[in-house]
């Protein structure tokens, strides 16, 4: 009976082989899908890093200036005034800078000095009035045309000049710390992200101050006290829906409601923060409820058993235990708000803002909007600057997400 | 406005109320009442809340009405008599004088505004003083009210807890208010829009070219046909993006949950999550900077003559990549929800792993996956920045992915960031588009949640 019915016929073997091959193919397909996604991510990050590395640099001309020769003589008291730069301009600082550049670089080279270069000299004088008594060497921004020529692009007639100056060591790409401390400008050589970064921080501050307390309190109410009736159902449904509403709709809401209430606060961090808070609040409520759910009932029962009131149970026992989980959700929600652009475009935060905002109601822009505005510029220099700003934004997001992961691991408890 | 000053004042008054009330409660205890009805700190909280809550209400009201009062005071001033009647100019002058008066800017650039600075300073000083005095008065009144009620047998805790519950309830009502605010503002402006352009023209017209500069009185309804926008939105968000996202997301989820070694899974999953955390403006820039030229060059190499650099394909592909982690995590969840017994049964019958996945796991998880895909579609059609940066503003009714196309969200941004006035149908059309978008995403989410709910019940 043993050998009469051969089960492993040739056809059977072939079918098995075929099935194993298809198994292998399927597995390879899955791996390809994952690797493709990772590859796109790497390509994206790589493009930004390659472009952005140049964005932290700028083409600078080395110009020695002998202040003792010029007619610029301003005392220290004047320099302490807020309009010191205008005074220096009236004293002929731009001309002195231009003259020094012409002596050092020759007329054609001096013409390619950025028109705003004297401002940097002026700021240096304001920071150190003693400069006016001596000779000093400055690294001043070149015009964007010369910067493009140095990179081998742009106007061909400038290529020769750029090469001569650079071989003499008078023109070079140098790391530009000012990129992190200046604000928006029309010239890619003169822009910085500090204004946008400050606007982002102020906006995030408003968002956090509004969304966190409201979100946590709403989560506590819904999870701990809410009776099960039509009203609380309505609240639940609207929170879940709000979490999935496209962000641009929140921009329309901000435009129609907040700007109608406060018409002269266009592009203020306050309005932006309020709009983003409405968007972030549902995220915080949903994650907060999960954190509260994870607190075991025995803790509540124990507290109730020794005579605590329901409010005491929640605020003394449940909330402290659920807070780390809530914080994780809050950080993730804030990270999303930090990268959000569309709703802020709606409420007018796409204005050109050249000074960092100094209050919650001053016109401001935020980092993602700044990236969007720069991406519209045609100048080649802005491509690098945009990528550099993107790197800064991504670093912030990575830090926030990293913090959320750390908090999750640090406070993760199994009861 | 000095709202921050008022808030500081409020905190100070609240703290003072808390301290005095608590001290008074301790005083009761020292005078022989050993059993108070509530702990002394609850007496403190009662007083603090009685001070802070009315003051907050006042500050909110005051910061809403004070600017109007100040403006009216300035307009009543003789220096304002010869202001231009034209609203836009007058408001610019007022705004400038105001910002100088409160010290936000140093000097005026419009000379007419200079005469208004002094009246503004006076009005500001007067109304600031009124605000501060009223805050103090209200705070003291609240404090006195609370203080008079403090007695040894006063159940302060019950009162405080009742207030706390009220605050909790109010916090959760914010969600309803927001939903209501969205609905009201969208419906209100949409109705205004439909007063000028017929809904039939808007929903079924095939020609979209609103002119924000045209005369608002004579609207040409045939320029407001939104069908090309709806088509562009569906083509980019629901077709191209999903062709990328569904297979890649699904296969990633299958590989990571069924095949990958745990250590691989630990590194690959966060990598996918990073993809979900990248801001959309970065994707948009990536699409416009790297992908769109790539596609154009490829199309030209293949012999397509008029390949545009703003193609629906570039926006759709990048959007699909953005959605991959979303689809994969939804698929991950629903595959994990399939009972282990079904898998084991299939494997015990001799099926290979991939046969089990294709014939058992996927069909069982299908409702969850479908719901996930619907949520992904709703997210894709609401996505703004990628299409704003990579698609164009030219409305185009075509099925060729290499051509420029525009979407609902692009047009909302374009209509509201232009120069048009708020009474113009071109501006208002953004709200009508927003309303359509809101309703569609709402419907998709609603259906998806229903599907998930029903599916969950099947195996519980």
mmCIF file of N, CA and C in Angstrom, chain A residues 19 54 63 66 142 243 250 273 312 323:
data_model
loop_
_atom_site.group_PDB
_atom_site.id
_atom_site.type_symbol
_atom_site.label_atom_id
_atom_site.label_comp_id
_atom_site.label_asym_id
_atom_site.label_seq_id
_atom_site.Cartn_x
_atom_site.Cartn_y
_atom_site.Cartn_z
ATOM 1 N N UNK A 19 4.393 27.753 -6.505
ATOM 2 C CA UNK A 19 3.802 28.479 -5.372
ATOM 3 C C UNK A 19 4.882 29.151 -4.535
ATOM 4 N N UNK A 54 24.243 75.107 0.662
ATOM 5 C CA UNK A 54 24.656 76.379 0.088
ATOM 6 C C UNK A 54 23.885 77.547 0.670
ATOM 7 N N UNK A 63 36.376 93.580 2.165
ATOM 8 C CA UNK A 63 36.645 95.001 1.939
ATOM 9 C C UNK A 63 37.270 95.613 3.193
ATOM 10 N N UNK A 66 38.927 102.092 5.970
ATOM 11 C CA UNK A 66 39.682 102.943 6.882
ATOM 12 C C UNK A 66 38.769 104.079 7.317
ATOM 13 N N UNK A 142 28.075 90.117 -1.537
ATOM 14 C CA UNK A 142 28.143 90.513 -2.940
ATOM 15 C C UNK A 142 26.735 90.571 -3.505
ATOM 16 N N UNK A 243 -11.162 66.714 13.658
ATOM 17 C CA UNK A 243 -9.824 66.163 13.482
ATOM 18 C C UNK A 243 -9.566 65.804 12.027
ATOM 19 N N UNK A 250 -10.138 75.533 8.180
ATOM 20 C CA UNK A 250 -9.910 76.316 9.394
ATOM 21 C C UNK A 250 -9.425 77.719 9.044
ATOM 22 N N UNK A 273 -2.450 82.016 15.745
ATOM 23 C CA UNK A 273 -2.421 81.058 16.839
ATOM 24 C C UNK A 273 -3.814 80.572 17.200
ATOM 25 N N UNK A 312 -11.771 65.706 42.910
ATOM 26 C CA UNK A 312 -10.464 65.420 43.513
ATOM 27 C C UNK A 312 -9.837 64.173 42.895
ATOM 28 N N UNK A 323 -0.988 62.703 32.346
ATOM 29 C CA UNK A 323 -0.360 63.880 31.743
ATOM 30 C C UNK A 323 0.749 63.563 30.744
#
